[in-house]
Coordinates of C-alpha atoms and ligand atoms in Angstrom, one line a residue:
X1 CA -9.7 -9.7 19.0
X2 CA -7.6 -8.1 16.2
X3 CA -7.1 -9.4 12.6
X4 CA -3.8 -7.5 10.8
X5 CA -3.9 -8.1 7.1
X6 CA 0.1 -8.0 5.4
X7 CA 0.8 -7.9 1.6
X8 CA 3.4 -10.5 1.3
X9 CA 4.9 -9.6 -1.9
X10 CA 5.0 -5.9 -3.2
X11 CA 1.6 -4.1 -2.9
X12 CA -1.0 -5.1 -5.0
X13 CA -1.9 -8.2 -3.6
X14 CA -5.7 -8.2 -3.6
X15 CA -5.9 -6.8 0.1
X16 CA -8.6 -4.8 -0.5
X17 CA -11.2 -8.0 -1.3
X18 CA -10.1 -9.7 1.8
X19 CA -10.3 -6.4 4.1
X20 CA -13.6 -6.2 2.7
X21 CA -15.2 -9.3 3.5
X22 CA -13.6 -10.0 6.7
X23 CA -14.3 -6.2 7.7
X24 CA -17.7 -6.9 7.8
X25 CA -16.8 -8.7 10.9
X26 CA -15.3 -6.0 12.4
X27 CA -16.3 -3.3 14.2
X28 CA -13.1 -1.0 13.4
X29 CA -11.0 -0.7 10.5
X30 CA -7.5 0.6 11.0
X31 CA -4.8 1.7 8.1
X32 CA -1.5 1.9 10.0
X33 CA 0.5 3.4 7.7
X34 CA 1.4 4.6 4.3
X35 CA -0.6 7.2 2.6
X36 CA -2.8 7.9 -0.6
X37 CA 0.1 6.2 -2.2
X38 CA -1.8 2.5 -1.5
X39 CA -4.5 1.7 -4.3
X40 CA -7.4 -0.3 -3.2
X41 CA -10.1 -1.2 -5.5
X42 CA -13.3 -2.8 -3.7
X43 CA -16.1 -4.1 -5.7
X44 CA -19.4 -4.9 -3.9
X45 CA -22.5 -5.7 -6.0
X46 CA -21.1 -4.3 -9.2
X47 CA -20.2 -1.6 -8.2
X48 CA -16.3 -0.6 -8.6
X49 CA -14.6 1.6 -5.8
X50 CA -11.4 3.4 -5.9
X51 CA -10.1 4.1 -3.0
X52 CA -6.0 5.2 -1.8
X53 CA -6.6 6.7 0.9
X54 CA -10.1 5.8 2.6
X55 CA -10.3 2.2 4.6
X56 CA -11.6 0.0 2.2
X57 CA -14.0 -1.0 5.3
X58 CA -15.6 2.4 4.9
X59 CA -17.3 1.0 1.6
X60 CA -19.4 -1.4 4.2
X61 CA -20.5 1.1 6.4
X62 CA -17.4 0.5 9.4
X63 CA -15.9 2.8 11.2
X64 CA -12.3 3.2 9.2
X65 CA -9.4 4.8 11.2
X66 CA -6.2 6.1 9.7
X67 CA -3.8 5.8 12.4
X68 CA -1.0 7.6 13.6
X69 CA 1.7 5.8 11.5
X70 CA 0.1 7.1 8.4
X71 CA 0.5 9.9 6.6
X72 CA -2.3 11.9 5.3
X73 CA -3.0 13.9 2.2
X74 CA -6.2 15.7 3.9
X75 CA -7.2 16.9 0.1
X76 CA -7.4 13.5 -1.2
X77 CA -9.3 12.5 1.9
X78 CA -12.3 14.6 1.1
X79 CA -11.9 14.1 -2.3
X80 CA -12.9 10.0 -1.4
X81 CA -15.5 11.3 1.8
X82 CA -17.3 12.9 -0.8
X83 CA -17.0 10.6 -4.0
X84 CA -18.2 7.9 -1.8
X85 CA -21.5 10.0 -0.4
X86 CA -22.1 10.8 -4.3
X87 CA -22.1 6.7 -4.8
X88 CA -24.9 7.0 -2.0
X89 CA -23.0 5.2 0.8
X90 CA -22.3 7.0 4.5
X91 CA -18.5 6.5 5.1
X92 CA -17.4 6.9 9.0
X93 CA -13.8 8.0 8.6
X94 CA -11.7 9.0 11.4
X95 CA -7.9 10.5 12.0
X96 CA -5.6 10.1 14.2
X97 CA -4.3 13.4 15.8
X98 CA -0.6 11.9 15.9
X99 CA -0.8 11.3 12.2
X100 CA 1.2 13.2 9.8
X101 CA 0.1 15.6 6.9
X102 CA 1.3 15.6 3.7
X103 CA 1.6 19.0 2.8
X104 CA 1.6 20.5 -0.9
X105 CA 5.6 20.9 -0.3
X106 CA 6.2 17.4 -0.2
X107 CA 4.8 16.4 -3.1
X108 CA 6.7 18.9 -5.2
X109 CA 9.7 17.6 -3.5
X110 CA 9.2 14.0 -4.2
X111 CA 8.9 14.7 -7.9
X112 CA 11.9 16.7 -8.1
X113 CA 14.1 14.1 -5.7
X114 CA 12.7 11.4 -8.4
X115 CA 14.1 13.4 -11.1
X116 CA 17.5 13.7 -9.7
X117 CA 18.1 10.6 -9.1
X118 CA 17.0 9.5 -12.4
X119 CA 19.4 12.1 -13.8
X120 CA 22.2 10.7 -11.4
X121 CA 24.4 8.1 -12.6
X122 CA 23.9 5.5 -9.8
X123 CA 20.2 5.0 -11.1
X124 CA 18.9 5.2 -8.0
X125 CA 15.2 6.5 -8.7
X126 CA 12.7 4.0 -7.0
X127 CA 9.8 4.7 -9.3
X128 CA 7.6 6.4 -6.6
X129 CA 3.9 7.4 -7.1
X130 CA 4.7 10.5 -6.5
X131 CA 2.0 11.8 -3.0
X132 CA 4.7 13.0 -1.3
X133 CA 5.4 9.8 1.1
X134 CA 8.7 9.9 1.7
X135 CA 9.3 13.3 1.9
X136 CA 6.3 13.3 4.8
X137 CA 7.9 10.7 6.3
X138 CA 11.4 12.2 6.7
X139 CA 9.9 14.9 8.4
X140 CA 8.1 13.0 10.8
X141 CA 11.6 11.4 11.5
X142 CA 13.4 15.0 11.6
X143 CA 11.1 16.6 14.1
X144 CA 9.8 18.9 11.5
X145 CA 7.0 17.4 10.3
X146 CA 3.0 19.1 10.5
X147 CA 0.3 16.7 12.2
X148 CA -3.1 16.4 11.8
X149 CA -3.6 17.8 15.7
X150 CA -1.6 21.3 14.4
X151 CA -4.2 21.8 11.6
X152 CA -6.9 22.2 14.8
X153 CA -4.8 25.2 15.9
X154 CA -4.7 27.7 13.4
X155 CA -1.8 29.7 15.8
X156 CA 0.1 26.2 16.1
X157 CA 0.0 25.9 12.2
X158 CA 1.4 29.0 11.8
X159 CA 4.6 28.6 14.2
X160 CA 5.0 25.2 11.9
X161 CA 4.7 26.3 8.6
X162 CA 7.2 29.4 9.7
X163 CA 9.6 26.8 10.5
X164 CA 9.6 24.0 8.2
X165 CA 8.6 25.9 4.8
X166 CA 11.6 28.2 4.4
X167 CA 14.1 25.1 5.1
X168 CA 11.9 23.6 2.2
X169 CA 12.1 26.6 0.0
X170 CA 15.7 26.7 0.6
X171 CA 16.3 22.9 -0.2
X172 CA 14.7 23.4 -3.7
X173 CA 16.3 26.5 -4.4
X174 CA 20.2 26.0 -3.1
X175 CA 20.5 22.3 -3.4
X176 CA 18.3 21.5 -6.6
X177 CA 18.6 24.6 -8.1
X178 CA 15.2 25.7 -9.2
X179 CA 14.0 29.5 -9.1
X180 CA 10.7 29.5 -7.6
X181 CA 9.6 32.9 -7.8
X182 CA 10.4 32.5 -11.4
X183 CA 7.7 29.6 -11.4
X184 CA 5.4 31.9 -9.8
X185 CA 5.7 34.3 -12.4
X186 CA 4.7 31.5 -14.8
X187 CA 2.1 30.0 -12.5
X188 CA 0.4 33.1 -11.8
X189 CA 0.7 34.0 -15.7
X190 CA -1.1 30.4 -16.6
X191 CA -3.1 31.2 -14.1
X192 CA -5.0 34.0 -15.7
X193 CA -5.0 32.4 -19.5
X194 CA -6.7 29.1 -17.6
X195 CA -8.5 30.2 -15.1
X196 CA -7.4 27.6 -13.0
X197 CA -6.1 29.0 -9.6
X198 CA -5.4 25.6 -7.9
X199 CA -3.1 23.4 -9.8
X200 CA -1.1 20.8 -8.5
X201 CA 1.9 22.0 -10.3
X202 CA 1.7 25.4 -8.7
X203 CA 5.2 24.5 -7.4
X204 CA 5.6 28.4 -5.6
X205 CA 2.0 28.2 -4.2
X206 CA 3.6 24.8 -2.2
X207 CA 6.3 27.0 -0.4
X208 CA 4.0 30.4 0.2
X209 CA 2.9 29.9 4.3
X210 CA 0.6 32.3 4.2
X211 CA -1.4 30.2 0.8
X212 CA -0.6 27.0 3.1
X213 CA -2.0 28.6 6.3
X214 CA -4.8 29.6 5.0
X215 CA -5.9 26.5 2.9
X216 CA -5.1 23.8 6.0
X217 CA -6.5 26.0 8.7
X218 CA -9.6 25.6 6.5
X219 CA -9.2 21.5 6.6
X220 CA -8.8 21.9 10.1
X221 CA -12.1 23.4 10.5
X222 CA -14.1 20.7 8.2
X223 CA -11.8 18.2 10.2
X224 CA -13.0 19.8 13.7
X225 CA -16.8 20.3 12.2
X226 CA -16.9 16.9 11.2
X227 CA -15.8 15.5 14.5
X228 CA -12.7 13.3 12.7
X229 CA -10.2 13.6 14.3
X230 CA -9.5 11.0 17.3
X231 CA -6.4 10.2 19.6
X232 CA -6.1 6.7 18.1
X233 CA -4.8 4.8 21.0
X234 CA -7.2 5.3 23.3
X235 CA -10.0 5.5 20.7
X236 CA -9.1 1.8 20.1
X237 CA -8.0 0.8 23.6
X238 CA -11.2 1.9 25.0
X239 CA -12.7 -0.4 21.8
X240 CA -11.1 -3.3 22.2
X241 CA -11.9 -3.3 25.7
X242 CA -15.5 -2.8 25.0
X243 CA -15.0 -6.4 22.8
X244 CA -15.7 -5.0 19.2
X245 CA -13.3 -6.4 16.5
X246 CA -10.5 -4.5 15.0
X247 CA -9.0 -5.3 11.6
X248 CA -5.6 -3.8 10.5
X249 CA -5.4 -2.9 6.6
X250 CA -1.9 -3.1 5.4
X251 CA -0.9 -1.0 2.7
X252 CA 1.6 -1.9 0.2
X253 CA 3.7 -5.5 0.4
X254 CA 6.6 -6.7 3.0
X255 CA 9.5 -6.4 0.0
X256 CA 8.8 -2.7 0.0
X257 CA 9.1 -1.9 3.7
X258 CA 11.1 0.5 5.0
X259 CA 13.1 -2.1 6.9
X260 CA 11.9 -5.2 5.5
X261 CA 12.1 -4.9 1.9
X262 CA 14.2 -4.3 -0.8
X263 CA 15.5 -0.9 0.1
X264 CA 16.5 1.5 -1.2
X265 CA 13.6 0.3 -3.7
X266 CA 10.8 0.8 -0.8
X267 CA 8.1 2.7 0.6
X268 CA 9.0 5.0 3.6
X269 CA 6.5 2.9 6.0
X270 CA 6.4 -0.8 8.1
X271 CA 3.2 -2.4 6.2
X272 CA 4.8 -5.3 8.2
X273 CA 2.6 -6.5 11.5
X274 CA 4.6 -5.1 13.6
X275 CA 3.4 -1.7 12.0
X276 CA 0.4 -2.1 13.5
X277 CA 1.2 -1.7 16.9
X278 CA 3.3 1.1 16.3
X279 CA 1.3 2.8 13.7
X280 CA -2.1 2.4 15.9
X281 CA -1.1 2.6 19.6
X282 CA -2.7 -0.7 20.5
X283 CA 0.1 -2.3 22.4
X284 CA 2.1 -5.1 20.8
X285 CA 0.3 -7.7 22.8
X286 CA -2.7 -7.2 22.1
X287 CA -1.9 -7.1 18.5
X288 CA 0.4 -10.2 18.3
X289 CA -2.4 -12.3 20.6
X290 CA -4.7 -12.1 17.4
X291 CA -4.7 -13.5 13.5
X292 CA -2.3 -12.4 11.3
X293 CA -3.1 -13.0 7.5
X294 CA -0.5 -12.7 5.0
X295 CA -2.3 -11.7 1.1
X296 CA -0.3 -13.5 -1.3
X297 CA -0.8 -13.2 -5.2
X298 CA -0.8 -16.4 -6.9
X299 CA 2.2 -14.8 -9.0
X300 CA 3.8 -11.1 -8.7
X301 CA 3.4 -8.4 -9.9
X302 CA 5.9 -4.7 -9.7
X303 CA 5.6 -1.2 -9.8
X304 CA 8.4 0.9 -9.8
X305 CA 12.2 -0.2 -9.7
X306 CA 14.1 -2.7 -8.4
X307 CA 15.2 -6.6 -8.6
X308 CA 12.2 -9.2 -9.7
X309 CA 14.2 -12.9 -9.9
X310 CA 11.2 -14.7 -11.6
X311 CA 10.1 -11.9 -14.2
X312 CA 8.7 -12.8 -17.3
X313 CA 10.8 -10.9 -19.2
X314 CA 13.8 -13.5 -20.7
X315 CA 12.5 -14.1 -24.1
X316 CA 9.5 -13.0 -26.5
X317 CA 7.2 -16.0 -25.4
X318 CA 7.7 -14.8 -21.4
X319 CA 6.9 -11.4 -22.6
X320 CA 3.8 -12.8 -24.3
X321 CA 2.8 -14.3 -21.0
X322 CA 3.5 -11.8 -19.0
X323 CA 1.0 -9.1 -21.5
X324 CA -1.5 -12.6 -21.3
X325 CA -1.4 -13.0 -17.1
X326 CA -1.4 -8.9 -16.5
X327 CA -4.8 -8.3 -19.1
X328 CA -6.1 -11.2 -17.5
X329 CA -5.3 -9.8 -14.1
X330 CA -6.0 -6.1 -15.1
X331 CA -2.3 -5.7 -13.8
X332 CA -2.1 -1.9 -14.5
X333 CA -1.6 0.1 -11.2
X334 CA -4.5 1.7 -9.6
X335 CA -2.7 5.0 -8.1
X336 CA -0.6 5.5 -11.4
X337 CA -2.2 3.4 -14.0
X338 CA 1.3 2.2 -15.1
X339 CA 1.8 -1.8 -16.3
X340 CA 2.7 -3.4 -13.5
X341 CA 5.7 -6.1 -13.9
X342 CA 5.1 -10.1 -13.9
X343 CA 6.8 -12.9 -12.4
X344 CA 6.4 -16.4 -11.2
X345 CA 5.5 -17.0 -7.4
X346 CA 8.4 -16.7 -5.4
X347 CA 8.6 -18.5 -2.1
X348 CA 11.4 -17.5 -0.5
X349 CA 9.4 -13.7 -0.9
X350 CA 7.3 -15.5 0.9
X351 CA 9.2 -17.7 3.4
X352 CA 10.7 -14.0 4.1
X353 CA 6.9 -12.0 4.7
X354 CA 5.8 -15.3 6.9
X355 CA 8.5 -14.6 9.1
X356 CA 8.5 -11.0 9.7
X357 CA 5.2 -10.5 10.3
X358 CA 4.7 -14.3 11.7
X359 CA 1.3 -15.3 9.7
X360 CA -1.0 -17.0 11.0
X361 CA -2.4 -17.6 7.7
X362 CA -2.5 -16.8 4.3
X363 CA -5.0 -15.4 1.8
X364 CA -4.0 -16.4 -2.1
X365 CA -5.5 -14.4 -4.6
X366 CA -6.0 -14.6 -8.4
X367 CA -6.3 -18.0 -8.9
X368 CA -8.5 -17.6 -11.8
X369 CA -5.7 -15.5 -13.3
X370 CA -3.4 -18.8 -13.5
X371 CA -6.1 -20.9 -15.4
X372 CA -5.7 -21.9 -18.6
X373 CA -1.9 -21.3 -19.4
X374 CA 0.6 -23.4 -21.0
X375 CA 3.0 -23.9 -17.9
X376 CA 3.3 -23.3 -14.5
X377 CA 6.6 -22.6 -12.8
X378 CA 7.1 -21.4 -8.7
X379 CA 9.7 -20.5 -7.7
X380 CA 11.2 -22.6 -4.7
X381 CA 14.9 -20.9 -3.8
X382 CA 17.3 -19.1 -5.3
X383 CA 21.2 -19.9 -6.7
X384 CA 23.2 -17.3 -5.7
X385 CA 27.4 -17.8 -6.0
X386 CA 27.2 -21.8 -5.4
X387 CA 25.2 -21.7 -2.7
X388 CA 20.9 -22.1 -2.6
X389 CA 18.8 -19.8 -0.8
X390 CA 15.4 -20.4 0.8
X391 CA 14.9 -16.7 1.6
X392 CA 15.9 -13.0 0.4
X393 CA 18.9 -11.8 0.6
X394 CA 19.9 -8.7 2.5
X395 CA 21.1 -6.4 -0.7
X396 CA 20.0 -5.2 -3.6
X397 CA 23.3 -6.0 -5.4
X398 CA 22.8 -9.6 -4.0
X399 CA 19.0 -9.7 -4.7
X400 CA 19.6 -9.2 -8.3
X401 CA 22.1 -11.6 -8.4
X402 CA 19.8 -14.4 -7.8
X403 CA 19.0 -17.6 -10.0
X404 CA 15.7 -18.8 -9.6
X405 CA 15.1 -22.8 -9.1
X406 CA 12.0 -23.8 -10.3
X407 CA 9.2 -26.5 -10.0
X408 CA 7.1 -26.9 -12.6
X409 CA 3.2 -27.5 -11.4
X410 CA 0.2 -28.8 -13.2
X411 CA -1.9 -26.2 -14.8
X412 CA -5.7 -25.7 -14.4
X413 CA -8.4 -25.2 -17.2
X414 CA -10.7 -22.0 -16.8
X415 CA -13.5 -22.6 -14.1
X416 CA -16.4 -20.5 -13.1
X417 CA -15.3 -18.3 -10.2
X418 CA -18.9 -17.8 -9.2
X419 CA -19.8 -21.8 -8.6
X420 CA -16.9 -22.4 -7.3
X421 CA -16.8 -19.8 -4.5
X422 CA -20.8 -21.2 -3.8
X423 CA -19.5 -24.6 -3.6
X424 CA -16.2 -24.1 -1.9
X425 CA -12.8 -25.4 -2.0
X426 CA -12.7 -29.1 -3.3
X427 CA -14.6 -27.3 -6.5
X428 CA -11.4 -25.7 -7.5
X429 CA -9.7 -27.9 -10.1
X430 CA -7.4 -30.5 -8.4
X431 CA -3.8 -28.8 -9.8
X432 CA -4.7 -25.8 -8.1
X433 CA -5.7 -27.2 -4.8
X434 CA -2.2 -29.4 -5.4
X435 CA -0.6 -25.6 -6.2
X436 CA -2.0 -24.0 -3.0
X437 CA -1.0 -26.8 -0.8
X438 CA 2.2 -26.9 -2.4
X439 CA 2.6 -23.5 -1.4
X440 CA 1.2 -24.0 2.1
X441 CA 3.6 -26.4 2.9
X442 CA 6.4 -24.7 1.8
X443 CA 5.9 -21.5 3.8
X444 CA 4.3 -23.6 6.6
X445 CA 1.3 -21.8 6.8
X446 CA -2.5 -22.8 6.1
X447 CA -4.5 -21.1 3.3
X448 CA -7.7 -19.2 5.1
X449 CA -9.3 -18.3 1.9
X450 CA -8.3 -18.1 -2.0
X451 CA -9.4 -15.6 -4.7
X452 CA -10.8 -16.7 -7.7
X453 CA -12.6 -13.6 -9.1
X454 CA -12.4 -9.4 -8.5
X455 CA -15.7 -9.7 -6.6
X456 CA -15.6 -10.1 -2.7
X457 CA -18.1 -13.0 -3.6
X458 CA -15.4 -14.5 -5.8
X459 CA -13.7 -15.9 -2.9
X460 CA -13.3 -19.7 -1.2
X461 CA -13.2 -19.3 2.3
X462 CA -11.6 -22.2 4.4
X463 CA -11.5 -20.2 7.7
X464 CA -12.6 -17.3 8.9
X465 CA -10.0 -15.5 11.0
X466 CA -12.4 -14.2 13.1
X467 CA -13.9 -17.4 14.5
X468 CA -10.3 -18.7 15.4
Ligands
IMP1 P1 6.1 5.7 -2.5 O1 5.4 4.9 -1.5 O2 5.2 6.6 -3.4 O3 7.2 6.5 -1.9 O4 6.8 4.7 -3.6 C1 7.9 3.9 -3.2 C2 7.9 2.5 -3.9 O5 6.7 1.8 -3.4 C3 7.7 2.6 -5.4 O6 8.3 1.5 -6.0 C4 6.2 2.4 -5.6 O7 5.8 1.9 -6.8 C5 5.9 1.4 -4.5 N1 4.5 1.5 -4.0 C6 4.0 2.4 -3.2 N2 2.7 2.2 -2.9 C7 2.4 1.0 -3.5 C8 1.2 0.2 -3.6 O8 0.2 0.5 -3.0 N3 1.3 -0.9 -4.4 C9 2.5 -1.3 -5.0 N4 3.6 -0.6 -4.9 C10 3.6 0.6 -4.2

């Protein structure tokens, strides 16, 4: 069977915990989109790992698959391969052929569309991490784009690069007007006081083919040596029908995809279930006949831009809760390290993710984080222009127009996440088993498992989507 895991909210959910202890039920584990853009930290025995790019299965010895709706940065790939052999563990990582690169280009771009649009007076600038997503992305949609299958044929490559880097070079130079073999100048000046001869902010080295050809031909060969490269559909058709388990990691949350979410405040993927058909090549049925398990944090939390109805922000007291819930929750991003934004639990978020990707269940996390405050407010619908909404509104504009109506919930005192994991669910205080079937019934879906602690241990399991 398949298990596909969905952020509900806006990234930053807790996947990674959940992928980890259910993915030790799988055989496969399959990202299906998104890039090094998705920050996943998995901590097993003590241990803390970092990972954006890598499966977060690969930390338990599985086989981990990025799939062909993902786009990958093959230098941060092997930067993660090789952190995790230093840590002593034996990660199986595979690529799908189909699957885009991000080239050096397009992370260059990214930064300088980010600046533009911050410069431009509709404030349009989404607050991006910066890898070079969305440019990838809009290649892969303009025919342009370099796959991991053209890095295996250094000829191929070439024809690519010949193509697509001139039409980049031209975009930075004509449209934002930037002068980059004055940059090289610079670069290759720095260069020689530092020493240092590959900097990310080489921006001229990003639009010289021959540089390019010669450093990805190279990844193509340590790809091809270290037989990683698959053709992902079949790879896990011919699983499947062998009976092993496949788990689909999500990346990022349902209010930032492409189609989903809040656009234009959104990543340039589908972290929505349906992405995992499309982003894997395991057909749609086979996909939708297994679990689907929506990650839901037991408030939210933002990076980047855009609308947040229930943040903490109104007054100094809300400020002074929102600094108390994201120290407790270590709510600084893991890609970017910047504060993430904190709000109340929104349920029509939530009414919205359940539908789209059609959960099965849900996983709440940070339950812990909740204990011990003064109040407790969720969100149930929104005011907008005399009328009450139970889900998200289509727009932006609209979005941020929102009032939030709120029910105010019991709070829980501090617990210890370790006994109560051991001893299971009716240990959790009674206000927040009242909170999570509160929430259950209001988005009509049953809690599989709730997170009271960072550690995959940390976490009351009610059922395991595996045996359903
Ligand atoms: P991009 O994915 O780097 O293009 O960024 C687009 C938007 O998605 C920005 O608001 C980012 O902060 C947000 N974003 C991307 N990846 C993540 C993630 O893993 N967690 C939370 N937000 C993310």
């Amino acid at each position: 069977m398949t298990l596909t895991i969905v952020g509900s909210q806006l990234g930053d959910e807790g996947k990674g915990a959940l992928v980890d202890r259910w993915g030790g039920d799988a055989d496969v584990v399959v990202r299906y989109q998104g890039g090094d853009n998705a920050g996943h930290t998995v901590v097993e025995g003590g241990a803390e790992y970092k990972l954006s790019l890598v499966p977060s299965g690969a930390v338990r010895g599985t086989v981990g698959i990025l799939g062909n709706g993902c786009v990958v940065n093959p230098k941060t790939l092997f930067a993660e391969i090789d952190n995790l052999r230093e840590q002593g563990l034996d990660p199986d990582v595979r690529v799908a052929r189909r699957a885009h690169v991000i080239m050096p280009y397009h992370r260059v771009l990214d930064g300088i569309e980010e600046e533009v649009k911050a410069d431009d007076d509709a404030g349009d600038a989404v607050g991006t991490t910066g890898r070079g997503i969305g440019p990838t992305y809009e290649d892969k949609a303009g025919r342009r784009g370099i796959r991991v299958a053209d890095l295996l044929d250094p000829e191929t490559l070439r024809e690519k690069l010949e193509y697509a880097v001139p039409q980049k070079r031209a975009l930075v130079e004509d449209v934002y007007g930037l002068d980059l073999d004055s940059e090289a100048q610079r670069a290759s000046g720095s260069r020689t006081q530092s020493g240092d001869d590959d900097s990310d902010d080489d921006r001229a080295a990003a639009f010289d083919v021959d540089a390019l050809h010669e450093e990805f031909a190279a990844i193509g060969e340590r790809l091809a040596d270290e037989g990683m490269t698959v053709n992902c559909s079949d790879y896990l058709h011919r699983r499947h029908e062998a009976g092993d388990e496949i788990l689909f990691e999500g990346a990022q949350g349902t209010h930032i995809d492409v189609d989903h979410g809040n656009y234009p405040f959104v990543t340039s993927s589908n972290p929505t279930a349906g992405g995992a058909a499309v982003g894997s090549g395991l057909g749609v049925t086979t996909v939708g006949d297994g679990e689907v398990v929506g990650i839901v944090k037991a408030y939210l939390s933002r990076v980047g831009e855009g609308p947040l109805p229930t943040e903490l922000d109104g007054d100094a007291d809300e400020e002074a809760l929102a600094d108390e819930i994201r120290e407790k929750g270590g709510e600084f991003g893991t890609v970017t390290g910047r504060p993430r934004r904190i709000g109340w639990l929104d349920l029509p978020m939530l009414r919205h993710a359940a539908r789209v990707s059609g959960f099965t269940g849900v996983a709440v996390n940070h339950v812990d984080v909740l204990a011990g405050l003064d109040e407790l407010k969720v969100c149930t619908g929104y005011e907008l222009d005399g009328e009450t909404l139970d889900t998200v509104p289509t727009t932006t504009d609209r979005w941020e127009r929102c009032e939030p109506v709120y029910e105010t919930l019991d709070t829980w005192a501090p617990f210890d996440s370790s006994a109560v994991a051991e001893a299971g669910y009716d240990a959790l205080p009674e206000a927040a088993r009242d909170y999570l079937e509160f929430v259950a019934d209001e988005i009509d879906t049953p809690v599989y498992a709730v997170g009271v602690g960072p550690d995959r241990e940390e976490t009351v399991e009610l059922t395991n989507p595996f045996d359903e």
